Coordinates of C-alpha atoms and ligand atoms in Angstrom, one line a residue:
X1 CA 106.2 45.4 84.1
X2 CA 103.3 45.4 81.8
X3 CA 99.9 45.1 83.4
X4 CA 97.3 42.8 82.1
X5 CA 93.6 43.7 81.7
X6 CA 92.0 47.1 82.4
X7 CA 91.2 47.4 86.1
X8 CA 89.2 50.5 86.7
X9 CA 91.1 53.6 87.5
X10 CA 90.5 55.0 91.0
X11 CA 89.1 58.3 90.0
X12 CA 89.5 61.4 92.1
X13 CA 86.9 64.1 91.9
X14 CA 87.9 67.1 89.8
X15 CA 88.1 69.4 92.8
X16 CA 90.5 67.0 94.5
X17 CA 92.7 66.9 91.4
X18 CA 92.8 70.7 91.3
X19 CA 93.8 70.7 95.0
X20 CA 96.6 68.2 94.5
X21 CA 97.9 70.0 91.3
X22 CA 98.0 73.3 93.2
X23 CA 100.6 71.9 95.6
X24 CA 103.8 72.8 93.6
X25 CA 106.3 75.5 94.4
X26 CA 108.0 77.9 92.0
X27 CA 111.3 76.9 90.6
X28 CA 113.5 79.8 91.7
X29 CA 114.1 83.4 90.8
X30 CA 116.5 85.5 88.6
X31 CA 117.1 89.1 87.7
X32 CA 116.1 90.3 84.2
X33 CA 116.4 93.6 82.5
X34 CA 113.1 95.5 82.1
X35 CA 113.2 95.1 78.3
X36 CA 112.8 91.3 78.7
X37 CA 110.5 91.4 81.7
X38 CA 107.2 91.4 79.8
X39 CA 105.2 88.3 80.5
X40 CA 107.5 87.3 83.4
X41 CA 106.2 86.8 86.9
X42 CA 107.3 89.2 89.6
X43 CA 109.0 87.4 92.5
X44 CA 108.7 90.1 95.2
X45 CA 106.0 92.8 95.8
X46 CA 106.9 96.2 94.5
X47 CA 106.0 99.3 96.5
X48 CA 106.4 102.9 95.2
X49 CA 109.8 104.0 96.2
X50 CA 108.8 107.7 96.0
X51 CA 105.7 109.8 95.5
X52 CA 104.3 109.7 92.0
X53 CA 104.2 112.3 90.7
X54 CA 107.2 113.8 92.6
X55 CA 105.9 117.4 92.0
X56 CA 102.6 119.1 91.2
X57 CA 102.0 118.6 87.4
X58 CA 99.5 120.1 85.0
X59 CA 97.1 117.7 83.3
X60 CA 95.9 120.3 80.8
X61 CA 97.5 122.8 78.5
X62 CA 96.7 126.3 79.8
X63 CA 97.9 128.7 82.5
X64 CA 99.1 128.2 86.0
X65 CA 97.2 130.7 88.2
X66 CA 96.1 131.6 91.7
X67 CA 92.6 130.2 92.1
X68 CA 91.6 133.2 94.3
X69 CA 92.4 135.5 91.4
X70 CA 90.1 133.8 88.9
X71 CA 87.3 133.0 91.3
X72 CA 85.0 135.8 89.9
X73 CA 85.8 135.1 86.2
X74 CA 82.9 134.7 83.8
X75 CA 82.5 134.9 80.0
X76 CA 81.0 138.4 80.4
X77 CA 83.4 139.6 83.0
X78 CA 86.7 137.9 82.4
X79 CA 89.6 138.2 84.8
X80 CA 92.7 139.7 83.1
X81 CA 96.1 138.3 84.3
X82 CA 99.6 139.3 83.3
X83 CA 101.5 136.4 81.6
X84 CA 104.9 136.6 83.3
X85 CA 106.5 133.6 81.6
X86 CA 106.1 130.0 80.5
X87 CA 107.1 126.6 82.0
X88 CA 109.6 125.3 79.5
X89 CA 109.2 121.6 78.5
X90 CA 111.8 119.6 80.4
X91 CA 112.5 122.5 82.8
X92 CA 110.9 124.5 85.5
X93 CA 109.7 128.1 85.8
X94 CA 112.2 129.8 88.1
X95 CA 110.0 132.3 89.9
X96 CA 106.8 132.8 91.7
X97 CA 103.3 133.3 90.3
X98 CA 102.2 136.4 92.1
X99 CA 98.7 137.9 92.5
X100 CA 97.3 138.9 89.2
X101 CA 99.8 136.8 87.3
X102 CA 99.7 133.7 85.1
X103 CA 102.4 131.4 83.6
X104 CA 101.8 129.4 80.4
X105 CA 102.0 125.7 81.1
X106 CA 101.7 122.5 78.9
X107 CA 100.3 119.1 80.0
X108 CA 102.8 117.4 82.3
X109 CA 104.6 120.7 83.1
X110 CA 105.6 121.2 86.7
X111 CA 103.3 123.8 88.3
X112 CA 105.3 126.8 89.5
X113 CA 105.3 128.0 93.1
X114 CA 102.6 130.5 93.9
X115 CA 100.1 128.9 91.5
X116 CA 97.5 126.5 92.9
X117 CA 95.3 125.8 89.8
X118 CA 95.6 125.4 86.1
X119 CA 93.1 127.1 83.8
X120 CA 92.5 125.2 80.5
X121 CA 93.5 127.2 77.4
X122 CA 90.0 126.6 76.1
X123 CA 88.7 128.8 78.9
X124 CA 90.9 131.7 78.1
X125 CA 91.3 134.4 75.4
X126 CA 94.4 136.4 74.7
X127 CA 94.0 140.0 75.8
X128 CA 96.9 141.7 74.2
X129 CA 100.6 141.3 74.7
X130 CA 101.5 139.3 77.7
X131 CA 97.9 139.3 79.0
X132 CA 95.3 136.6 79.2
X133 CA 91.5 136.8 79.8
X134 CA 90.3 134.0 82.0
X135 CA 86.6 133.2 81.3
X136 CA 85.8 130.8 84.0
X137 CA 86.7 130.2 87.7
X138 CA 89.1 127.4 88.5
X139 CA 89.1 125.9 92.0
X140 CA 92.3 125.4 93.9
X141 CA 93.8 122.1 92.7
X142 CA 92.0 122.2 89.4
X143 CA 93.7 120.5 86.4
X144 CA 96.8 119.4 88.3
X145 CA 97.9 116.3 90.2
X146 CA 99.5 116.6 93.6
X147 CA 102.7 114.7 94.7
X148 CA 101.8 111.2 95.6
X149 CA 98.3 111.5 94.2
X150 CA 98.9 108.8 91.6
X151 CA 100.9 106.6 94.1
X152 CA 102.2 107.6 97.5
X153 CA 105.7 106.6 98.6
X154 CA 105.5 103.2 100.1
X155 CA 102.1 102.3 98.6
X156 CA 101.7 98.8 97.3
X157 CA 101.9 98.9 93.5
X158 CA 102.5 95.4 92.2
X159 CA 102.0 92.1 94.1
X160 CA 104.5 89.2 94.0
X161 CA 103.2 86.5 91.6
X162 CA 101.9 88.9 89.0
X163 CA 102.7 88.3 85.4
X164 CA 104.0 91.6 84.2
X165 CA 102.1 93.6 81.6
X166 CA 103.1 96.6 79.6
X167 CA 101.5 99.0 82.1
X168 CA 103.5 97.4 84.9
X169 CA 106.7 98.0 83.0
X170 CA 105.8 101.6 82.5
X171 CA 105.4 101.9 86.2
X172 CA 108.8 100.3 86.9
X173 CA 110.5 102.5 84.3
X174 CA 108.9 105.6 85.8
X175 CA 110.6 104.8 89.1
X176 CA 113.9 104.1 87.3
X177 CA 113.8 100.4 88.1
X178 CA 115.7 98.7 85.2
X179 CA 116.2 95.2 86.5
X180 CA 113.5 93.2 88.2
X181 CA 113.6 89.9 90.2
X182 CA 111.2 87.4 88.5
X183 CA 110.5 83.7 88.8
X184 CA 112.5 81.5 86.5
X185 CA 110.5 80.0 83.6
X186 CA 110.0 76.3 84.2
X187 CA 111.6 74.1 81.6
X188 CA 109.0 71.6 80.7
X189 CA 110.0 68.4 78.8
X190 CA 107.4 66.8 76.4
X191 CA 107.4 63.2 75.5
X192 CA 104.9 61.3 73.3
X193 CA 104.5 57.7 74.0
X194 CA 103.1 55.0 71.7
X195 CA 104.4 52.4 69.3
X196 CA 101.9 53.8 66.8
X197 CA 103.4 57.3 66.6
X198 CA 105.6 58.8 64.0
X199 CA 106.8 62.4 63.8
X200 CA 104.6 64.9 61.9
X201 CA 107.2 65.2 59.1
X202 CA 107.0 61.5 58.3
X203 CA 104.4 59.5 56.3
X204 CA 102.7 57.1 58.6
X205 CA 103.0 53.4 57.8
X206 CA 99.8 51.3 58.0
X207 CA 98.8 51.4 61.6
X208 CA 100.7 54.5 62.5
X209 CA 99.4 58.0 63.2
X210 CA 101.4 61.2 63.4
X211 CA 102.3 62.7 66.8
X212 CA 100.0 65.7 67.1
X213 CA 100.2 66.2 70.8
X214 CA 103.8 67.2 71.2
X215 CA 103.4 70.2 68.8
X216 CA 100.2 71.3 70.5
X217 CA 101.6 70.8 74.0
X218 CA 104.7 72.9 73.1
X219 CA 102.4 75.7 72.1
X220 CA 100.3 75.4 75.2
X221 CA 103.3 75.2 77.5
X222 CA 104.9 78.3 75.9
X223 CA 101.6 80.1 76.2
X224 CA 101.6 79.2 79.9
X225 CA 104.9 81.1 80.3
X226 CA 107.1 78.0 80.4
X227 CA 109.9 76.8 78.2
X228 CA 108.9 73.7 76.3
X229 CA 111.5 71.1 75.3
X230 CA 110.4 68.5 72.8
X231 CA 112.0 65.2 73.7
X232 CA 110.5 63.1 70.9
X233 CA 108.6 59.8 70.8
X234 CA 109.2 56.9 73.1
X235 CA 107.8 53.4 72.3
X236 CA 105.5 51.5 74.7
X237 CA 108.4 50.0 76.5
X238 CA 108.6 50.3 80.3
X239 CA 112.4 50.4 80.5
X240 CA 112.8 53.0 77.7
X241 CA 110.1 55.1 79.3
X242 CA 111.5 54.9 82.8
X243 CA 115.0 55.8 81.5
X244 CA 113.7 58.7 79.5
X245 CA 111.7 60.1 82.4
X246 CA 114.7 59.8 84.8
X247 CA 116.9 61.7 82.4
X248 CA 114.4 64.4 81.7
X249 CA 113.6 64.9 85.4
X250 CA 117.3 65.6 86.0
X251 CA 117.4 68.5 83.5
X252 CA 113.9 69.9 83.5
X253 CA 111.5 71.3 86.1
X254 CA 108.5 69.3 84.8
X255 CA 107.8 66.5 82.4
X256 CA 104.6 66.0 80.4
X257 CA 103.9 62.6 78.9
X258 CA 101.3 62.1 76.3
X259 CA 99.6 58.8 75.8
X260 CA 99.9 55.7 77.8
X261 CA 98.2 57.1 80.8
X262 CA 95.2 54.8 81.0
X263 CA 95.2 51.3 82.4
X264 CA 95.9 48.9 79.5
X265 CA 98.7 46.5 78.8
X266 CA 100.4 49.1 76.7
X267 CA 99.8 52.0 79.1
X268 CA 103.0 52.2 80.9
X269 CA 103.2 55.7 82.3
X270 CA 102.0 54.7 85.8
X271 CA 104.5 51.9 86.0
X272 CA 107.3 54.1 84.7
X273 CA 106.8 56.7 87.4
X274 CA 106.0 54.2 90.2
X275 CA 109.4 54.6 91.9
X276 CA 109.4 58.4 92.1
X277 CA 109.0 60.1 95.5
X278 CA 106.3 61.1 96.5
X279 CA 105.2 59.4 93.3
X280 CA 101.7 59.2 91.9
X281 CA 99.3 61.6 93.5
X282 CA 96.4 60.6 91.4
X283 CA 95.7 58.5 88.4
X284 CA 92.3 59.2 86.9
X285 CA 90.0 62.2 87.3
X286 CA 86.3 62.0 87.2
X287 CA 86.0 64.2 84.1
X288 CA 85.1 63.8 80.4
X289 CA 87.1 64.0 78.3
X290 CA 90.5 63.2 79.8
X291 CA 89.7 60.7 82.6
X292 CA 93.0 58.8 82.5
X293 CA 95.2 61.8 83.5
X294 CA 98.0 61.0 85.8
X295 CA 99.8 63.3 88.2
X296 CA 103.0 62.5 90.0
X297 CA 105.8 64.4 91.6
X298 CA 109.5 63.7 92.0
X299 CA 110.2 66.1 94.9
X300 CA 108.9 69.4 93.6
X301 CA 109.1 68.3 90.0
X302 CA 105.7 67.5 88.6
X303 CA 105.1 64.8 86.1
X304 CA 101.9 64.7 84.1
X305 CA 100.6 61.9 82.0
X306 CA 98.0 63.1 79.5
X307 CA 95.5 60.9 77.6
X308 CA 96.6 60.3 74.0
X309 CA 93.7 61.5 72.1
X310 CA 94.5 65.1 71.0
X311 CA 91.2 66.5 72.0
X312 CA 91.5 65.0 75.5
X313 CA 95.1 66.2 75.8
X314 CA 94.2 69.8 74.7
X315 CA 91.2 70.1 77.0
X316 CA 92.8 68.5 80.1
X317 CA 95.9 70.7 79.6
X318 CA 93.9 73.9 79.7
X319 CA 91.6 72.9 82.5
X320 CA 94.1 71.2 84.8
X321 CA 97.8 71.4 83.7
X322 CA 98.0 75.1 82.8
X323 CA 97.0 76.3 86.3
X324 CA 99.7 74.0 87.7
X325 CA 102.3 75.4 85.4
X326 CA 101.3 78.9 86.3
X327 CA 102.1 78.1 89.9
X328 CA 105.3 76.4 89.0
X329 CA 106.2 79.7 87.3
X330 CA 105.3 81.7 90.4
X331 CA 101.9 83.0 89.4
X332 CA 99.4 82.8 92.2
X333 CA 95.6 82.9 92.2
X334 CA 95.1 83.5 88.5
X335 CA 91.6 82.8 87.2
X336 CA 92.1 79.9 84.7
X337 CA 89.1 81.1 82.7
X338 CA 89.2 84.9 82.6
X339 CA 86.6 85.1 79.8
X340 CA 83.3 83.5 81.1
X341 CA 80.0 84.2 79.4
X342 CA 76.6 83.0 80.3
X343 CA 75.0 81.1 77.4
X344 CA 72.1 78.7 76.8
X345 CA 73.0 75.2 75.9
X346 CA 71.9 74.3 72.3
X347 CA 71.2 70.7 73.0
X348 CA 70.4 68.6 76.0
X349 CA 73.3 67.0 77.9
X350 CA 73.4 64.0 80.4
X351 CA 76.2 63.6 82.8
X352 CA 77.1 61.0 85.4
X353 CA 76.9 61.8 89.1
X354 CA 80.3 63.2 90.3
X355 CA 81.6 63.7 86.8
X356 CA 82.7 67.1 85.5
X357 CA 82.2 67.4 81.7
X358 CA 83.9 69.8 79.3
X359 CA 81.8 70.3 76.2
X360 CA 83.3 71.9 73.1
X361 CA 80.9 74.5 71.9
X362 CA 80.4 77.1 69.3
X363 CA 78.9 80.4 70.5
X364 CA 76.3 82.3 68.5
X365 CA 73.6 84.9 69.1
X366 CA 70.0 83.8 68.4
X367 CA 66.8 85.5 69.5
X368 CA 68.7 88.0 71.7
X369 CA 70.5 85.3 73.7
X370 CA 74.0 83.8 73.5
X371 CA 73.8 80.1 72.7
X372 CA 76.5 77.4 73.2
X373 CA 76.0 74.7 70.6
X374 CA 77.9 71.5 71.4
X375 CA 80.0 70.3 68.5
X376 CA 79.7 66.7 67.3
X377 CA 82.2 64.0 68.0
X378 CA 83.7 62.7 71.2
X379 CA 87.3 62.8 72.4
X380 CA 88.4 61.0 69.2
X381 CA 87.3 64.0 67.1
X382 CA 90.0 66.6 66.8
X383 CA 87.8 68.9 64.7
X384 CA 85.4 69.7 67.6
X385 CA 88.1 71.3 69.7
X386 CA 89.5 73.1 66.6
X387 CA 86.0 74.6 65.8
X388 CA 85.2 75.4 69.4
X389 CA 84.9 79.0 70.6
X390 CA 84.6 77.9 74.2
X391 CA 84.3 75.0 76.6
X392 CA 81.2 74.5 78.7
X393 CA 81.9 72.9 82.0
X394 CA 79.1 70.9 83.5
X395 CA 79.8 70.8 87.2
X396 CA 80.1 67.5 89.0
X397 CA 76.7 67.7 90.7
X398 CA 74.8 68.6 87.6
X399 CA 73.3 65.5 86.0
X400 CA 71.1 66.8 83.3
X401 CA 71.1 70.0 81.3
X402 CA 68.0 70.6 79.1
X403 CA 68.3 72.4 75.8
X404 CA 68.0 76.2 76.5
X405 CA 69.3 75.9 80.1
X406 CA 71.8 78.4 81.1
X407 CA 75.5 77.3 81.4
X408 CA 78.8 79.1 81.7
X409 CA 81.0 79.2 78.6
X410 CA 84.7 79.3 79.2
X411 CA 85.8 81.2 76.2
X412 CA 89.1 80.5 74.3
X413 CA 91.1 83.7 74.1
Ligands
LIG1 P1 96.6 56.2 74.7 O1 96.3 57.4 75.7 O2 98.1 56.0 74.6 O3 95.8 55.0 75.0 O4 96.2 56.8 73.2 C1 94.8 56.9 72.9 C2 94.7 57.3 71.4 O5 95.3 58.5 71.2 C3 95.3 56.3 70.5 O6 94.5 56.0 69.4 C4 96.6 57.0 70.0 O7 96.9 56.6 68.7 C5 96.2 58.4 70.1 N1 97.4 59.2 70.4 C6 98.2 58.9 71.4 N2 99.3 59.7 71.4 C7 99.1 60.6 70.4 C8 99.8 61.7 69.9 N3 100.9 62.1 70.5 N4 99.3 62.4 68.8 C9 98.2 61.9 68.3 N5 97.5 60.9 68.7 C10 97.9 60.2 69.7
LIG2 MG1 99.3 54.7 73.8

């Protein structure tokens, strides 16, 4: 049923919104091959199943020797050793390095028995056939790694909830792990609401605007490690919206609605989700831009209603929705803003008590300091978020920022 008038939203503080959004559980797990595991989130902690390395290995090209033999070696009085063989690449030296003996070894080669140090080739000279002059002492253990020195058997290596990077895959491959249990990627349905919207490929009639949010949200959802599904445009019609949401909740792990989240006669999201359980957790956050954001759940399936203005939608997604989607995808405790830089605000800013503001800023260096210059235009201006290098968050308890005051810039990566 359409509401009349615009009663004020009951705003929750930003911290409270973050707390409510954090209360979602991952959607399940699946096994994937290592070649498709990059960027997926590990579902169980991984401990080293064996010592790494499994044997003593050289970390330099040179000679495997007995440290005691080369202890007196100097440039002027080198120690001459008999070269009794070489460690072949991909094989081991079958023999013992005895007193007065050396074996040629390359980086990564398994150090033969009897030897307890590797002398770098740069610290040697050939001294005739099968003889080498060692010019400097090498302590026991020099230029080699011991078994388990990199990772000991049983040592924690990768925590559950970690989004796998190339280095992690190298580690798993090293241990012969070729399939890995990861969290399933949440399927996230995107719906744009509004009688005024037409798809980007159409020419708007008078009074229409193109739907920009669905395309942007699809990119943001994918970048958050989820699988976006564009479900099109739904008019401002309570029944159509409710039916669309019901259908999508049955086949997706989350639904994001754009537009229609504030409290006006044509803003029907809240009505359309009113019969979900547990239903609406908040409708309205004390932030700018993006105040009318709505968050509801149908069981563990989150439903987000984002404000229609593209700038608001873009900013609110990054600040509030993205961390929620990371959790839905199994990722825990990830810093939502890994690139933070201290900067001086280029122009004064006034905020209301309790309100958290997100200024779109350009970063630039002047007089030896980094400056964050707020870009003109409010939430109706898309260009400001396009031109922004960073967001500056003005905390809820900060009412006034003077030009030149230090703030924290949350840099777009
Ligand atoms: P609403 O949140 O539905 O009140 O929309 C606020 C403003 O954002 C309106 O001027 C809409 O035309 C605009 N808007 C809503 N949805 C979209 C969208 N998907 N793409 C671009 N602009 C939108
Ligand atoms: Mg609307």
